[in-house]
Short mmCIF file of C-alpha atoms and ligand atoms in Angstrom, two decimals:
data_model
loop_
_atom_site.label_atom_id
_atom_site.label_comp_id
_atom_site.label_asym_id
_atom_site.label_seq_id
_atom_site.Cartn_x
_atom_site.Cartn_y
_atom_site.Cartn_z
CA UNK R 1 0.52 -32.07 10.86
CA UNK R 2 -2.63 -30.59 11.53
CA UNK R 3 -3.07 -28.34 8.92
CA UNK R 4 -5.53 -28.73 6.55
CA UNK R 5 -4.42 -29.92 3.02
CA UNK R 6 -6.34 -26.97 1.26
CA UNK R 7 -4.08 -24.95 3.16
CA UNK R 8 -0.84 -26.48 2.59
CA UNK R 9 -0.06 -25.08 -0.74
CA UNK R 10 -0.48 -21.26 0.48
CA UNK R 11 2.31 -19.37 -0.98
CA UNK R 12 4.45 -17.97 1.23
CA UNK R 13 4.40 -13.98 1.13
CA UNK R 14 8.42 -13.16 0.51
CA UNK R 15 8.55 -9.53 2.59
CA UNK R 16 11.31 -7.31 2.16
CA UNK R 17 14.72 -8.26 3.95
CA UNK R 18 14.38 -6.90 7.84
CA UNK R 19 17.51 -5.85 8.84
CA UNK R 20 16.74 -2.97 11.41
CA UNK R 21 19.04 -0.32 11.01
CA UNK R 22 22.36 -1.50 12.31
CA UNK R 23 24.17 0.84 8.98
CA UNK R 24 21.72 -0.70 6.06
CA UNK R 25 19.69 1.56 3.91
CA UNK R 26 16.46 -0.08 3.76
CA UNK R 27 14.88 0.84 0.46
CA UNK R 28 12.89 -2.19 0.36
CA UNK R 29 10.08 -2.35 2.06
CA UNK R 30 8.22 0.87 0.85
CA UNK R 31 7.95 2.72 4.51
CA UNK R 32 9.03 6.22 5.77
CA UNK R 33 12.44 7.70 6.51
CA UNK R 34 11.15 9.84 8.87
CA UNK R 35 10.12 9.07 12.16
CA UNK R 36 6.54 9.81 13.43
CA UNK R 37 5.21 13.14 14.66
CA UNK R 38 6.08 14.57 18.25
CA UNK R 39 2.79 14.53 19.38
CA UNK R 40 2.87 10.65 18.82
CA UNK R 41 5.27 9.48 21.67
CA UNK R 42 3.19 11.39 24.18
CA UNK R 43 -0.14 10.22 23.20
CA UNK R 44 0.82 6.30 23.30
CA UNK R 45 3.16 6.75 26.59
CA UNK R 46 -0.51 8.08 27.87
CA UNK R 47 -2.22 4.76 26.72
CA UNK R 48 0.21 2.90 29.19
CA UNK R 49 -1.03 3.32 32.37
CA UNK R 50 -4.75 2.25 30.72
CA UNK R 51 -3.50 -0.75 29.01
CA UNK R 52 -5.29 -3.35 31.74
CA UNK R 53 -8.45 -1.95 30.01
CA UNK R 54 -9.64 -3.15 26.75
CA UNK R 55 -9.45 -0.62 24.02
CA UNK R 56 -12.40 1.35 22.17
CA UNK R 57 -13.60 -1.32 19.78
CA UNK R 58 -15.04 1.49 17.90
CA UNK R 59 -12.36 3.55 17.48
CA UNK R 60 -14.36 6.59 18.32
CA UNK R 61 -11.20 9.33 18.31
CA UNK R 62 -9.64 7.63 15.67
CA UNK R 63 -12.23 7.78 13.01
CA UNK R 64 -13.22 11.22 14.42
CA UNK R 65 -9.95 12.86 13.88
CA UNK R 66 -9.98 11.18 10.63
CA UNK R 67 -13.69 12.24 9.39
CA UNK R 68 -12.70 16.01 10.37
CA UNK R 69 -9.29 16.06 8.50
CA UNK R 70 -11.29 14.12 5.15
CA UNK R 71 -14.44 16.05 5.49
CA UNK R 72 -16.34 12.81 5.40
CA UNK R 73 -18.84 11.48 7.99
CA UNK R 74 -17.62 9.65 11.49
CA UNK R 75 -20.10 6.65 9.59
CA UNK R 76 -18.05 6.41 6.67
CA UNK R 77 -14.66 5.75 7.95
CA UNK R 78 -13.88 2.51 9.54
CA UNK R 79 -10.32 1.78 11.24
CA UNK R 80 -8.94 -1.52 11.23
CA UNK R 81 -4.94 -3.18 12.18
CA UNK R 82 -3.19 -2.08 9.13
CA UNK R 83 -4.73 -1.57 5.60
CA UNK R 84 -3.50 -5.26 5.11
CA UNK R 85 -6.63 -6.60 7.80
CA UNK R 86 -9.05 -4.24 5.84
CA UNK R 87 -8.31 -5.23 2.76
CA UNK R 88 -8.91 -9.03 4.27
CA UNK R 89 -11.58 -8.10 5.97
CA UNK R 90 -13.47 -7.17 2.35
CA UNK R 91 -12.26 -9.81 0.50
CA UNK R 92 -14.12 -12.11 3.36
CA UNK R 93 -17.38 -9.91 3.30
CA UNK R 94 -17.53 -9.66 -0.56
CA UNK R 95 -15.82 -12.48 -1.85
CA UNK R 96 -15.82 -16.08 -1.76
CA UNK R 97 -15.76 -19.78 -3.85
CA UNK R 98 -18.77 -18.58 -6.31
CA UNK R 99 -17.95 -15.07 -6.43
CA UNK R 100 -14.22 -14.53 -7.32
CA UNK R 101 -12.39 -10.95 -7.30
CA UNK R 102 -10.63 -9.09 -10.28
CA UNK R 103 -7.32 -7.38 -9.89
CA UNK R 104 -4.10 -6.89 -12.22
CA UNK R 105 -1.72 -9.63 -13.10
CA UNK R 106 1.23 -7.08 -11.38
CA UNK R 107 0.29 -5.70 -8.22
CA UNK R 108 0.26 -6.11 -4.23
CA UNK R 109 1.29 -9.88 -3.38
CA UNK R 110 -0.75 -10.02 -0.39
CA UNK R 111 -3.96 -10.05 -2.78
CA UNK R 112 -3.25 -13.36 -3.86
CA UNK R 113 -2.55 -14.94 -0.68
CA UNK R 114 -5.63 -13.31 0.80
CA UNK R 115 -7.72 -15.12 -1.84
CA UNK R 116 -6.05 -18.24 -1.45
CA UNK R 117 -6.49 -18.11 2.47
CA UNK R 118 -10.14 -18.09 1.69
CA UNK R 119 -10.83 -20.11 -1.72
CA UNK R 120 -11.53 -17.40 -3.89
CA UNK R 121 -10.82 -17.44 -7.64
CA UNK R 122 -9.23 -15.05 -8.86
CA UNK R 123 -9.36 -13.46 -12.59
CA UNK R 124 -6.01 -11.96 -13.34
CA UNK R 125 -6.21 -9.19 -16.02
CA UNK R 126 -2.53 -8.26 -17.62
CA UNK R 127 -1.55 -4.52 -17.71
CA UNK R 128 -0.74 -3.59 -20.66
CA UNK R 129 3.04 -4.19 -22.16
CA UNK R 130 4.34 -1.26 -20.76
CA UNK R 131 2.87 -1.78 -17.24
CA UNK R 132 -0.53 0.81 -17.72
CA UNK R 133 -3.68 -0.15 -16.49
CA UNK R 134 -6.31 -0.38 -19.37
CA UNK R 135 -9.77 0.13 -17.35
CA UNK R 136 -11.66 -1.36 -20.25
CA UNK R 137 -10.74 -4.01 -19.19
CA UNK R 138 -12.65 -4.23 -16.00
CA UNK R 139 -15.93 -2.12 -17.59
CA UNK R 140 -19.04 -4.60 -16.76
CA UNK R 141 -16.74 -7.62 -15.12
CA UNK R 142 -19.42 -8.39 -12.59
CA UNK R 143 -16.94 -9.10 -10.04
CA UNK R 144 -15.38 -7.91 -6.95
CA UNK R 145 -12.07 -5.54 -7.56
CA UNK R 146 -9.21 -4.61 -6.27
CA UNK R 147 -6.48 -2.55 -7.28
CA UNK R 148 -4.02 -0.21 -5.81
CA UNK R 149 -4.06 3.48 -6.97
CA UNK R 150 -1.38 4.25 -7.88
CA UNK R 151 -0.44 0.71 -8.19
CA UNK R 152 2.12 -1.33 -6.93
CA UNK R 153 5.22 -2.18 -8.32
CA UNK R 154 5.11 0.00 -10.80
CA UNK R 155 3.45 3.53 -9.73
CA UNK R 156 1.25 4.05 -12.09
CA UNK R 157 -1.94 5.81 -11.74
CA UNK R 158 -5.48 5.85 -13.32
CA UNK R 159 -7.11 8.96 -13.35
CA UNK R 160 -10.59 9.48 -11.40
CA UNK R 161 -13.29 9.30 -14.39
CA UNK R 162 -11.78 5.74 -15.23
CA UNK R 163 -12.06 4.62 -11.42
CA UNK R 164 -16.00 6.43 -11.43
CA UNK R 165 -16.81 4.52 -14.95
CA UNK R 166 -15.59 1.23 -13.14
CA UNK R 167 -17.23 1.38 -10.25
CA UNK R 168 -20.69 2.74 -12.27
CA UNK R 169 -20.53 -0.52 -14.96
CA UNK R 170 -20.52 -2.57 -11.93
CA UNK R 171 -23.26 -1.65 -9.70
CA UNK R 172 -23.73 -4.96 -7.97
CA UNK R 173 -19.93 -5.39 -7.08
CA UNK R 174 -17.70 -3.89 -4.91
CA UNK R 175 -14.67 -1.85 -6.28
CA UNK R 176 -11.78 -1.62 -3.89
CA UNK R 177 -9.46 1.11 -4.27
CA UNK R 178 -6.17 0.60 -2.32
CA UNK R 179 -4.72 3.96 -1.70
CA UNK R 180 -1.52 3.08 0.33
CA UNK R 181 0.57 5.39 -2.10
CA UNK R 182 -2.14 8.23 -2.60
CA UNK R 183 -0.16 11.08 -0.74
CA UNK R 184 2.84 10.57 -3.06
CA UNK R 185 1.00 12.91 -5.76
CA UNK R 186 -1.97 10.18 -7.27
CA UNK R 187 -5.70 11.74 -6.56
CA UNK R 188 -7.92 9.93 -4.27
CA UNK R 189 -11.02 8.68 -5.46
CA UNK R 190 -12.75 9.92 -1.61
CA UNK R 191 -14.68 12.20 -3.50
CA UNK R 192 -16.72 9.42 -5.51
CA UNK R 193 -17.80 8.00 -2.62
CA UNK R 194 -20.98 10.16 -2.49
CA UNK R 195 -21.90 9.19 -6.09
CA UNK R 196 -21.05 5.46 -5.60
CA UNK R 197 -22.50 3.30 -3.46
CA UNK R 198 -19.74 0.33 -4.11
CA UNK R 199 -16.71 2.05 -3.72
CA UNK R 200 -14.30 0.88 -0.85
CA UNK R 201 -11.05 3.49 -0.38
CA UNK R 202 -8.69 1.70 1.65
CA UNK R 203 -5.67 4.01 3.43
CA UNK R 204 -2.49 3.24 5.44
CA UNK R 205 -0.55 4.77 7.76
CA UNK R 206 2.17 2.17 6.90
CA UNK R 207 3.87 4.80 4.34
CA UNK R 208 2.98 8.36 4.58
CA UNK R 209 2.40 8.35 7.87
CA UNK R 210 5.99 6.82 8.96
CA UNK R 211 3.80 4.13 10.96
CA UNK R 212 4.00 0.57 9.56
CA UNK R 213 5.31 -0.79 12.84
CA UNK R 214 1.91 0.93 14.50
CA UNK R 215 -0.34 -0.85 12.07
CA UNK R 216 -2.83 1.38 11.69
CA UNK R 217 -5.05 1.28 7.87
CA UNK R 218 -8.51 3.07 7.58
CA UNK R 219 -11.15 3.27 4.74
CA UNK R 220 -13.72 5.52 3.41
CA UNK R 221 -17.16 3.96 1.79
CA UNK R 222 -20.86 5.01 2.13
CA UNK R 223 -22.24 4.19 5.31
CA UNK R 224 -24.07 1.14 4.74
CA UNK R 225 -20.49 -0.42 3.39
CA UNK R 226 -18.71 0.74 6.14
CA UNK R 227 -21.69 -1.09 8.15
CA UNK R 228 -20.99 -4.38 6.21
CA UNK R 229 -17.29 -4.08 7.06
CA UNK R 230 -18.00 -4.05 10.19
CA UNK R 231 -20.32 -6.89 10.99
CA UNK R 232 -16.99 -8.68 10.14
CA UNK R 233 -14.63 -6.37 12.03
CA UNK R 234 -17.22 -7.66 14.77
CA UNK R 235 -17.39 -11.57 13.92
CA UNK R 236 -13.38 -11.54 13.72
CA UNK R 237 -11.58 -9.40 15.55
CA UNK R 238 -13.45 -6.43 17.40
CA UNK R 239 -10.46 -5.54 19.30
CA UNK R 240 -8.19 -5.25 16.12
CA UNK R 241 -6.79 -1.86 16.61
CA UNK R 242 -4.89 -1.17 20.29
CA UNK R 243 -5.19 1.24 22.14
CA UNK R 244 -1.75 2.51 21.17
CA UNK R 245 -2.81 2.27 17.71
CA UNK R 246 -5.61 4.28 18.35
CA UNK R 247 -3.50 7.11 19.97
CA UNK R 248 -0.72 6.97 17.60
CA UNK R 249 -3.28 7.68 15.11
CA UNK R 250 -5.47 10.49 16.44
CA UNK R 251 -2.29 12.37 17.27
CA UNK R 252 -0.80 11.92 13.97
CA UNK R 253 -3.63 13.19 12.53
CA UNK R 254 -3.55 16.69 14.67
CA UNK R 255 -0.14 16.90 13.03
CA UNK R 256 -0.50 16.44 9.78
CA UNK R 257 0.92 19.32 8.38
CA UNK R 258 4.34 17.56 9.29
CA UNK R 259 3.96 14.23 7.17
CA UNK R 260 2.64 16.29 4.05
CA UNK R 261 5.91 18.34 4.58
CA UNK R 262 7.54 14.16 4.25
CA UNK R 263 5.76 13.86 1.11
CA UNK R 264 6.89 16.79 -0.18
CA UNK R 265 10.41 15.89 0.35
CA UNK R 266 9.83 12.35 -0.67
CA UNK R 267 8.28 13.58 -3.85
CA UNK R 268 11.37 15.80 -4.56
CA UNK R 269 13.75 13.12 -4.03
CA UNK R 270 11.94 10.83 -6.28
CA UNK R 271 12.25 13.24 -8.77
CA UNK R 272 15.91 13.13 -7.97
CA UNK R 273 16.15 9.36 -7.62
CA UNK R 274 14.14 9.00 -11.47
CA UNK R 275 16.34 11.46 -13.01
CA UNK R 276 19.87 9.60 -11.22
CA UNK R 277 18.76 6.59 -12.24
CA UNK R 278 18.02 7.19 -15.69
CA UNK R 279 21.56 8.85 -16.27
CA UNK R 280 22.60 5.56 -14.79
CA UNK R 281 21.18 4.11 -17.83
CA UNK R 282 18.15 2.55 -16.23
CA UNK R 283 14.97 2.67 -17.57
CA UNK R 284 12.81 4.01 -14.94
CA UNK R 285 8.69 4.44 -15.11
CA UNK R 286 7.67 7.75 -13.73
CA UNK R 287 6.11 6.71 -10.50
CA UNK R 288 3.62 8.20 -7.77
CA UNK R 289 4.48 6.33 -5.01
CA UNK R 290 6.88 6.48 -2.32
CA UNK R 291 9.61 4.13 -4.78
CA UNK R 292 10.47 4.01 -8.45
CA UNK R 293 9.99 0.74 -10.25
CA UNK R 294 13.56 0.46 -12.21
CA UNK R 295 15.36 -1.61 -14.36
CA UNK R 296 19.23 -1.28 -14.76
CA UNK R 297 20.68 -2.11 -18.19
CA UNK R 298 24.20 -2.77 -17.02
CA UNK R 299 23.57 -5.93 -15.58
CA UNK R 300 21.03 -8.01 -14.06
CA UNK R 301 18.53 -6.68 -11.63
CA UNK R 302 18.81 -9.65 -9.24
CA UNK R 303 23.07 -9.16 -9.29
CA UNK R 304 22.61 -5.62 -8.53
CA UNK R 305 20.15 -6.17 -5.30
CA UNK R 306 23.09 -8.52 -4.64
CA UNK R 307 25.86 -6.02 -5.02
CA UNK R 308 23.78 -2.92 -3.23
CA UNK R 309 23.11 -5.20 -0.12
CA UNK R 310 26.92 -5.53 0.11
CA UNK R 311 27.26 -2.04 0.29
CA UNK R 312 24.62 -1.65 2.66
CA UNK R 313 21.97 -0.85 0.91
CA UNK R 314 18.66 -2.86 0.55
CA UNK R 315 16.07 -2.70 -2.43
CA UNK R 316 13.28 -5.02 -3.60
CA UNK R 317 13.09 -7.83 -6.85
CA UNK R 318 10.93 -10.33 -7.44
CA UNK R 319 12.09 -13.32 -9.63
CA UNK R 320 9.04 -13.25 -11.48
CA UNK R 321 8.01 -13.30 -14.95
CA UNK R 322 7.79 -9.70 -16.15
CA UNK R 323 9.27 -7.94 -13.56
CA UNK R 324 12.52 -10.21 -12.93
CA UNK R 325 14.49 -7.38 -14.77
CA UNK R 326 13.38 -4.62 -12.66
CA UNK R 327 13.66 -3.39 -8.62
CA UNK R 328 11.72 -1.73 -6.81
CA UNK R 329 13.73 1.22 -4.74
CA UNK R 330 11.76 3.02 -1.59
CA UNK R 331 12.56 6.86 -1.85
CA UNK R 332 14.15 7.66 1.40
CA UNK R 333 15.39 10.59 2.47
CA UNK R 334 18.06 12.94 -0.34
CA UNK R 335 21.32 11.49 1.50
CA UNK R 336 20.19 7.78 1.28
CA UNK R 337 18.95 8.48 -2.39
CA UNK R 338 22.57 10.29 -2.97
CA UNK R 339 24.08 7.42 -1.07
CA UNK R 340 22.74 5.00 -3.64
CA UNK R 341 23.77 6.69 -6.68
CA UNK R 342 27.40 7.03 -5.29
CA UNK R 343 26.79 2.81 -4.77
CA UNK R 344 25.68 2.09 -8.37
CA UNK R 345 28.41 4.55 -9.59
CA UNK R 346 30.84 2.26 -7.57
CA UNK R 347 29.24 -0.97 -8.70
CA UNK R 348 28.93 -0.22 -12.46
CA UNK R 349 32.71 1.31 -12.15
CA UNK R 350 32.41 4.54 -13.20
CA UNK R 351 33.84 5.93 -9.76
N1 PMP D 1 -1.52 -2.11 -0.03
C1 PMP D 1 -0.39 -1.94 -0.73
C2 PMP D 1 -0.48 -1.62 -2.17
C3 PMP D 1 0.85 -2.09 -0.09
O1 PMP D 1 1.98 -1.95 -0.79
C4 PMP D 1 0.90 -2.39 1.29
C5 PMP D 1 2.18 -2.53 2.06
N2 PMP D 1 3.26 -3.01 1.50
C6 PMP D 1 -0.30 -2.56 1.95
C7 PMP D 1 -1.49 -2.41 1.28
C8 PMP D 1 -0.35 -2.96 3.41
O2 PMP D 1 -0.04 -1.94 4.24
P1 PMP D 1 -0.36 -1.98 5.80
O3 PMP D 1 -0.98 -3.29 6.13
O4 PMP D 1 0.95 -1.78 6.46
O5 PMP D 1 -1.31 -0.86 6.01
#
């Protein structure tokens, strides 16, 4: 009613199913099987009592913990309420009507709705056929990019001297590097950071960190980014990241040691999951992320999501051209991954 018409024809983001628990397998939605750190419980229960106070708007221990366990300086981190806000956050500071942003034709939905949100153009450069990344293809652009590494859907990663000649062709643009996947096995591109000046790493505790429901994201950039970042962290939402947030955080971070162990496992039963799944005839591309991008040959991808979730079990398709044959399946922990070959063995009756 109110709404204005430029808004009206936002897409809708489509997330994964949210069935909590209650006996499904949720491989869909690209979190953690494991629940946080010990340390975690106690350090929000502490936040409780404080709650009628407002919360550091600077995130002081947060970005503290997290300069330490990086090696970077407190002045080039930044926190923010999930990578998602971040990511939002840069696409307001360096993007807008006249200056559009660059990213793949397959990757992250929310990039597209984040532009459309704010009227920015966006130039949509295809992978290649088999889903690579050709970083040619974004050499001199002269615009604003974004692009998850390793990407999402399909896993893929581009190694660091492709990222550095991108970011060096483009001096006067910002390149955004959404790591959300990076502890999977990809390398970080942190390291560049020193060497260029318009590189924005973006991080997550959404998947590694077995926090999506905490919504806690984080980036690394030169100081004077980081600065930029926040004169709009200021102008929109100081406040973004709660106190519980804050604490989940710090804590998690004096315990990492236990979500690398995660990874470990998660990398280990990807390895399984690849290997299942391609003796299940599907043809699966070897990811780096927390979930393999797969697609079945014995039937449709769309009736198998159908048939898993009636069995319990729930992955991820999009009904979109060049992915409608695949899913995307979280790696959870071995028993869920052994669970779902003993479904598709059912379902393609070979049980
Ligand atoms: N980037 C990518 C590539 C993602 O897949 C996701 C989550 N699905 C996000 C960012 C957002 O993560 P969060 O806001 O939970 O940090």
């Amino acid at each position: 009613m109110f709404l204005l018409e430029k808004h009206r024809s936002l897409p809708a983001y489509v997330p994964g199913d949210h069935e909590e628990g209650e006996g499904f397998i949720r491989l869909n939605t690209n979190e953690s099987p494991y629940p946080p750190s010990p340390g975690v419980a106690a350090a929000v229960a502490k936040e409780i009592s404080k709650l009628g106070y407002y919360n550091d708007p600077d995130c002081t221990q947060l970005r503290r913990a997290l300069a330490q366990r990086y090696g970077v300086a407190e002045n080039q981190v930044i926190a923010a309420n999930g990578s998602d806000e971040l990511l939002y956050f840069a696409f307001l500071a360096f993007a807008d009507s006249g200056h559009p942003i660059a990213l793949p034709d397959i990757t992250y939905g929310y990039y597209d709705l984040f532009a459309a949100s704010l009227g920015i153009p966006l130039e949509k450069i295809p992978l290649r056929e088999d889903f690579t990344l050709d970083y040619k293809n974004y050499l001199g652009i002269g615009k604003t990019i974004v692009f998850p590494n390793p990407n999402a859907p399909t896993g893929y990663a581009i190694p660091l001297w492709q990222i550095r000649e991108i970011a060096k062709s483009n001096p006067q643009n910002v390149l955004i590097i959404d790591e959300a996947y990076v502890d999977f096995g990809a390398e970080s591109a942190l390291q560049l950071i020193g060497e260029c000046e318009n590189l924005l790493i973006v991080r997550t505790f959404s998947k590694s960190r077995s926090m999506a429901g905490a919504r806690i994201g984080f980036g690394f950039a030169q100081a004077g980014l980081i600065a930029e970042l926040e004169t709009i962290r200021n102008a929109v939402n100081l406040y973004s990241v709660s106190r519980m947030a804050q604490a989940a955080g710090t804590a998690a971070i004096l315990e990492d040691d236990y979500y690398m162990d995660n990874c470990r496992r998660i990398v280990e039963a990807r390895d399984y999951t690849t290997r299942m799944l391609r003796e299940q005839g599907f043809e699966v591309l070897d990811s780096l992320g927390n979930f393999v991008f797969a697609k079945p040959s014995a039937m449709s991808a769309a009736a198998l999501k159908a048939q898993l979730r009636e069995r319990g079990i729930l992955v991820r398709h999009w009904n979109q051209e060049r992915v409608r044959d695949y899913l995307r399946i979280t790696i959870g922990t071995m028993q869920e991954m052994q669970a779902l070959d003993a479904a598709i063995e059912m379902i393609f009756g070979r049980a």
